[in-house]
Amino acid sequence: MLKSISVLLTALLLAPLAAPNAVWGGLHAAEPISLPLWETSPPGLVANAAPETTPNGITTFNVSVPGMKVYRPKKGNGMAVVYCSGGSYRSVSHLSDAVGNAEFFNSQGIALIVVKYRTQPPSRGYDAALMDARRAMRLTRHHAPEWGVDPARIGMLGGSAGAHLILRVATGEHGGQPEAQDPVERESCRPAFVGLLCPWPGTNKEGDFSITNETQPMFLCSARDDTVAPTAFAEGIARACEKVGTQSRLWIIEKGGHRSFRLGVQGEGAQWAGRFTEWLKSLPFSQLQTSANKP
């Protein structure tokens, strides 16, 4: 028997991750919203799957019923980021990444939507996660008016396997199904921009992703000493963008390893969020307001 849907992230178990000189807490954030990605059984649902486990209170294994949590700023600028954390598609480290990231982005007036996508096991391969990431984009676009979000300014951000997943969304099919009975499925899943933190190639090479002059702007980060997600892969994606005239920015640091780009860690990589939001301000549609940083 399937367990009841439960996507509430137990953020209270974690101390917030802090960025320097930031003001966190209720000052910037509205009450978060938790909801399932699919109102009925997800496509490709594995029946009688073992229950989810979160043994360390941070990382969830055996995700069969996906969901998402919406962190909205009290004073938004209309921009939203759909976030997918890593875990090699075998787990989702949604808690450790979500809490600090939500606080930071909300302080900038940006909504953060954290996705808990399906893992293997119980799924086989990566396609269930891809369906979930696309659905999260469509749901965000569908609910944009009530969440104070501009449908044209919804992007995606992720690290490691989450970056691989987002790259698949960004370079794949985006169109909705106009005749679909479910209104969510009528929406496009195309992100307006993409942030890739230590992108993990999986079994792919950069040439496996269809990057054209219509591909969304990309922000990429990599550490030279990352033995899990080689810098060469991020460099290859950046070169592919440059070749076709797609806007991209590649930031490479020398040290920090695969966990470089997290808020609250030591080292140069902890600056990624500030660099990412500064890059967002350079995009023609961003309209980021500096007043969003003030109480």
Coordinates of N, CA, C and O in Angstrom, one line a residue, residues 51-151:
P51 N 9.0 2.5 2.0 CA 8.8 3.9 2.5 C 10.1 4.7 2.3 O 11.2 4.2 2.3
E52 N 9.9 6.0 2.2 CA 11.0 6.9 2.2 C 11.7 6.9 3.6 O 11.1 6.6 4.6
T53 N 13.0 7.2 3.5 CA 13.8 7.3 4.8 C 14.6 8.5 4.7 O 15.1 8.9 3.6
T54 N 14.8 9.2 5.9 CA 15.7 10.3 6.0 C 16.6 10.1 7.2 O 16.4 10.6 8.3
P55 N 17.5 9.2 7.1 CA 18.3 8.7 8.2 C 19.0 9.7 9.0 O 19.2 9.6 10.2
N56 N 19.5 10.7 8.3 CA 20.3 11.8 9.0 C 19.5 13.1 9.2 O 20.1 14.1 9.6
G57 N 18.2 13.0 8.9 CA 17.4 14.2 9.0 C 17.6 15.2 8.0 O 17.1 16.3 8.0
I58 N 18.4 14.9 6.9 CA 18.8 15.8 5.9 C 18.5 15.3 4.5 O 17.9 15.9 3.7
T59 N 19.0 14.1 4.3 CA 18.9 13.5 2.9 C 17.9 12.4 2.9 O 17.9 11.5 3.7
T60 N 17.0 12.4 1.9 CA 15.9 11.5 1.8 C 16.2 10.4 0.7 O 16.6 10.8 -0.4
F61 N 16.0 9.2 1.0 CA 16.2 8.1 0.1 C 14.8 7.4 -0.3 O 13.8 7.6 0.5
N62 N 14.8 6.7 -1.4 CA 13.6 5.9 -1.8 C 12.4 6.8 -2.0 O 11.3 6.5 -1.6
V63 N 12.6 7.9 -2.7 CA 11.5 8.8 -3.0 C 10.6 8.2 -4.1 O 11.1 8.1 -5.2
S64 N 9.4 7.9 -3.8 CA 8.4 7.4 -4.8 C 7.3 8.4 -5.0 O 6.6 8.3 -6.1
V65 N 7.0 9.2 -4.0 CA 5.9 10.2 -4.2 C 6.5 11.6 -4.1 O 6.9 12.1 -3.0
P66 N 6.7 12.3 -5.2 CA 7.4 13.5 -5.2 C 6.6 14.7 -4.8 O 5.3 14.7 -4.8
G67 N 7.2 15.8 -4.4 CA 6.5 17.0 -3.9 C 7.4 18.2 -4.1 O 8.5 18.1 -4.5
M68 N 6.9 19.3 -3.6 CA 7.7 20.5 -3.6 C 7.3 21.4 -2.5 O 6.1 21.3 -2.0
K69 N 8.2 22.3 -2.1 CA 7.9 23.3 -1.0 C 8.2 24.6 -1.6 O 9.3 24.9 -2.2
V70 N 7.3 25.6 -1.4 CA 7.4 26.9 -1.9 C 7.7 27.9 -0.8 O 6.9 28.1 0.2
Y71 N 8.8 28.5 -0.9 CA 9.2 29.6 0.0 C 9.1 30.9 -0.7 O 9.8 31.3 -1.6
R72 N 8.1 31.7 -0.2 CA 7.8 33.0 -0.8 C 8.4 34.2 0.0 O 8.3 34.1 1.2
P73 N 8.9 35.2 -0.6 CA 9.3 36.4 0.1 C 8.1 37.2 0.5 O 7.1 37.2 -0.2
K74 N 8.2 37.9 1.6 CA 7.1 38.8 2.0 C 7.0 40.0 1.0 O 5.9 40.5 0.7
K75 N 8.1 40.4 0.4 CA 8.2 41.5 -0.5 C 8.9 40.9 -1.8 O 10.1 40.9 -1.8
G76 N 8.1 40.4 -2.7 CA 8.7 39.8 -3.9 C 8.9 40.7 -5.1 O 8.3 41.8 -5.2
N77 N 9.8 40.4 -5.9 CA 10.1 41.1 -7.2 C 9.5 40.4 -8.4 O 9.8 40.8 -9.5
G78 N 8.8 39.3 -8.2 CA 8.2 38.6 -9.3 C 9.0 37.4 -9.8 O 8.6 36.7 -10.7
M79 N 10.3 37.3 -9.3 CA 11.2 36.3 -9.9 C 11.1 35.0 -9.0 O 10.8 35.1 -7.8
A80 N 11.2 33.8 -9.6 CA 11.2 32.6 -8.8 C 12.3 31.7 -9.3 O 12.6 31.7 -10.5
V81 N 12.8 30.8 -8.4 CA 13.8 29.8 -8.8 C 13.3 28.5 -8.3 O 13.0 28.3 -7.2
V82 N 13.2 27.5 -9.3 CA 12.9 26.1 -9.0 C 14.2 25.4 -8.7 O 15.1 25.3 -9.6
Y83 N 14.3 24.8 -7.5 CA 15.6 24.3 -7.1 C 15.6 22.8 -6.9 O 14.7 22.2 -6.3
C84 N 16.6 22.1 -7.5 CA 16.8 20.7 -7.4 C 18.2 20.4 -6.9 O 19.2 20.7 -7.5
S85 N 18.2 19.8 -5.7 CA 19.5 19.4 -5.1 C 20.0 18.1 -5.7 O 19.4 17.5 -6.5
G86 N 21.2 17.8 -5.2 CA 21.9 16.6 -5.8 C 21.6 15.3 -5.0 O 20.7 15.3 -4.1
G87 N 22.4 14.3 -5.2 CA 22.3 13.0 -4.6 C 22.4 11.9 -5.5 O 22.0 10.7 -5.2
S88 N 23.0 12.1 -6.7 CA 23.3 11.0 -7.7 C 22.0 10.3 -8.1 O 22.1 9.1 -8.5
Y89 N 20.9 10.9 -8.0 CA 19.6 10.4 -8.3 C 19.2 9.2 -7.4 O 18.2 8.6 -7.6
R90 N 20.0 9.0 -6.4 CA 19.7 7.9 -5.4 C 19.2 8.5 -4.1 O 18.7 7.8 -3.2
S91 N 19.3 9.8 -3.9 CA 18.8 10.5 -2.8 C 18.5 11.9 -3.1 O 19.0 12.4 -4.2
V92 N 17.8 12.7 -2.3 CA 17.6 14.1 -2.5 C 18.0 14.8 -1.2 O 17.3 14.6 -0.2
S93 N 19.0 15.6 -1.3 CA 19.5 16.4 -0.1 C 18.7 17.7 0.0 O 19.3 18.8 0.0
H94 N 17.4 17.6 0.1 CA 16.6 18.7 0.1 C 16.6 19.6 1.3 O 16.5 20.8 1.2
L95 N 16.8 19.0 2.5 CA 16.8 19.9 3.7 C 18.1 20.7 3.8 O 18.0 21.9 4.0
S96 N 19.2 20.1 3.6 CA 20.5 20.8 3.8 C 20.6 22.0 2.9 O 21.2 23.0 3.2
D97 N 20.1 21.8 1.7 CA 20.2 22.9 0.7 C 19.1 23.9 0.7 O 19.2 25.1 0.5
A98 N 17.9 23.4 1.1 CA 16.7 24.3 1.0 C 16.7 25.4 2.0 O 16.4 26.5 1.7
V99 N 17.0 25.1 3.3 CA 16.8 26.1 4.3 C 17.6 27.3 4.1 O 17.0 28.4 4.0
G100 N 18.9 27.2 4.0 CA 19.7 28.4 3.8 C 19.4 29.1 2.5 O 19.4 30.3 2.4
N101 N 19.3 28.3 1.4 CA 19.0 28.9 0.1 C 17.7 29.7 0.1 O 17.6 30.8 -0.4
A102 N 16.7 29.2 0.8 CA 15.4 29.9 0.8 C 15.5 31.2 1.5 O 15.0 32.2 1.1
E103 N 16.2 31.2 2.6 CA 16.4 32.4 3.4 C 17.1 33.5 2.6 O 16.8 34.7 2.5
F104 N 18.2 33.0 1.9 CA 18.9 34.0 1.0 C 18.1 34.5 -0.1 O 18.0 35.8 -0.3
F105 N 17.5 33.7 -0.9 CA 16.7 34.1 -2.0 C 15.5 35.0 -1.6 O 15.2 36.0 -2.3
N106 N 14.8 34.6 -0.6 CA 13.7 35.4 -0.1 C 14.2 36.8 0.3 O 13.5 37.8 0.1
S107 N 15.4 36.9 0.9 CA 15.9 38.2 1.3 C 16.1 39.1 0.0 O 16.2 40.3 0.1
Q108 N 16.3 38.5 -1.1 CA 16.5 39.2 -2.4 C 15.1 39.4 -3.1 O 15.1 39.9 -4.2
G109 N 14.0 39.0 -2.5 CA 12.7 39.2 -3.1 C 12.4 38.1 -4.1 O 11.4 38.2 -4.9
I110 N 13.1 37.0 -4.1 CA 13.0 35.9 -5.0 C 12.3 34.7 -4.3 O 12.8 34.3 -3.3
A111 N 11.3 34.1 -4.9 CA 10.7 32.9 -4.4 C 11.5 31.7 -4.7 O 12.1 31.6 -5.8
L112 N 11.6 30.8 -3.8 CA 12.4 29.5 -4.0 C 11.4 28.3 -3.9 O 10.7 28.2 -2.9
I113 N 11.4 27.5 -4.9 CA 10.6 26.3 -5.0 C 11.5 25.1 -4.9 O 12.3 24.9 -5.9
V114 N 11.5 24.4 -3.8 CA 12.4 23.2 -3.6 C 11.7 21.9 -4.0 O 10.6 21.6 -3.5
V115 N 12.3 21.2 -4.9 CA 11.7 20.0 -5.5 C 12.2 18.7 -4.8 O 13.5 18.6 -4.7
K116 N 11.4 17.9 -4.4 CA 11.7 16.5 -3.9 C 11.3 15.6 -5.0 O 10.2 15.2 -5.1
Y117 N 12.3 15.2 -5.9 CA 12.0 14.4 -7.1 C 12.3 12.9 -6.8 O 12.9 12.6 -5.8
R118 N 11.7 12.1 -7.6 CA 11.9 10.6 -7.4 C 13.3 10.1 -7.6 O 14.1 10.7 -8.4
T119 N 13.7 9.1 -6.8 CA 15.0 8.6 -6.9 C 15.0 7.1 -7.3 O 13.9 6.5 -7.5
Q120 N 16.2 6.6 -7.6 CA 16.3 5.2 -7.9 C 17.2 4.5 -6.8 O 18.3 5.0 -6.5
P121 N 16.7 3.5 -6.1 CA 15.3 3.0 -6.2 C 14.4 3.9 -5.5 O 14.8 4.8 -4.8
P122 N 13.1 3.8 -5.8 CA 12.4 2.6 -6.5 C 12.3 2.8 -8.0 O 12.1 1.9 -8.7
S123 N 12.5 4.0 -8.5 CA 12.5 4.2 -9.9 C 13.7 3.6 -10.6 O 14.7 3.4 -9.9
R124 N 13.6 3.4 -11.9 CA 14.7 2.9 -12.6 C 15.1 4.0 -13.6 O 14.3 4.5 -14.4
G125 N 16.4 4.3 -13.6 CA 16.8 5.4 -14.5 C 16.5 6.8 -14.0 O 16.0 6.9 -12.8
Y126 N 16.6 7.8 -14.8 CA 16.5 9.2 -14.4 C 15.2 9.8 -14.9 O 14.9 11.0 -14.6
D127 N 14.4 9.1 -15.7 CA 13.3 9.7 -16.4 C 12.1 10.1 -15.4 O 11.4 11.1 -15.7
A128 N 12.0 9.4 -14.3 CA 10.9 9.8 -13.4 C 11.3 11.2 -12.8 O 10.4 12.0 -12.6
A129 N 12.6 11.3 -12.4 CA 13.0 12.6 -11.9 C 12.8 13.7 -12.9 O 12.5 14.9 -12.6
L130 N 13.1 13.4 -14.2 CA 12.9 14.4 -15.3 C 11.4 14.8 -15.4 O 11.1 16.0 -15.5
M131 N 10.5 13.9 -15.3 CA 9.1 14.2 -15.3 C 8.7 15.1 -14.1 O 7.9 16.0 -14.2
D132 N 9.3 14.8 -12.9 CA 9.0 15.6 -11.7 C 9.5 17.0 -11.9 O 8.9 18.0 -11.5
A133 N 10.7 17.2 -12.4 CA 11.3 18.5 -12.5 C 10.5 19.4 -13.5 O 10.2 20.5 -13.3
R134 N 10.1 18.7 -14.6 CA 9.2 19.4 -15.6 C 7.9 19.8 -15.0 O 7.4 20.9 -15.1
R135 N 7.3 18.9 -14.2 CA 6.1 19.2 -13.5 C 6.2 20.3 -12.5 O 5.3 21.1 -12.4
A136 N 7.3 20.4 -11.8 CA 7.5 21.5 -10.9 C 7.5 22.8 -11.6 O 7.0 23.8 -11.1
M137 N 8.2 22.9 -12.7 CA 8.2 24.1 -13.5 C 6.8 24.5 -13.9 O 6.3 25.6 -13.8
R138 N 6.0 23.5 -14.4 CA 4.6 23.8 -14.9 C 3.7 24.2 -13.7 O 2.9 25.1 -13.9
L139 N 3.9 23.5 -12.6 CA 3.1 23.9 -11.4 C 3.4 25.3 -11.0 O 2.5 26.1 -10.6
T140 N 4.7 25.7 -11.0 CA 5.1 27.0 -10.6 C 4.5 28.1 -11.5 O 4.0 29.1 -11.1
R141 N 4.5 27.8 -12.8 CA 4.0 28.7 -13.8 C 2.4 28.8 -13.7 O 1.8 29.8 -13.8
H142 N 1.8 27.6 -13.4 CA 0.4 27.6 -13.2 C -0.1 28.4 -12.0 O -1.1 29.1 -12.1
H143 N 0.7 28.4 -10.9 CA 0.3 29.1 -9.7 C 0.9 30.4 -9.6 O 0.8 31.1 -8.6
A144 N 1.6 30.9 -10.6 CA 2.4 32.1 -10.6 C 1.6 33.3 -10.1 O 2.0 34.1 -9.2
P145 N 0.3 33.5 -10.6 CA -0.4 34.7 -10.2 C -0.7 34.7 -8.7 O -0.5 35.8 -8.0
E146 N -1.1 33.6 -8.1 CA -1.4 33.6 -6.7 C -0.1 33.6 -5.8 O -0.2 34.0 -4.6
W147 N 1.0 33.3 -6.4 CA 2.2 33.3 -5.6 C 3.0 34.6 -5.8 O 4.1 34.8 -5.3
G148 N 2.5 35.5 -6.6 CA 3.2 36.8 -6.9 C 4.4 36.6 -7.8 O 5.4 37.4 -7.6
V149 N 4.3 35.7 -8.7 CA 5.4 35.4 -9.6 C 5.1 35.7 -11.0 O 4.0 35.5 -11.5
D150 N 6.1 36.3 -11.7 CA 5.9 36.5 -13.2 C 6.2 35.2 -13.9 O 7.3 34.7 -13.8
P151 N 5.2 34.7 -14.7 CA 5.5 33.4 -15.4 C 6.7 33.5 -16.3 O 7.3 32.4 -16.6

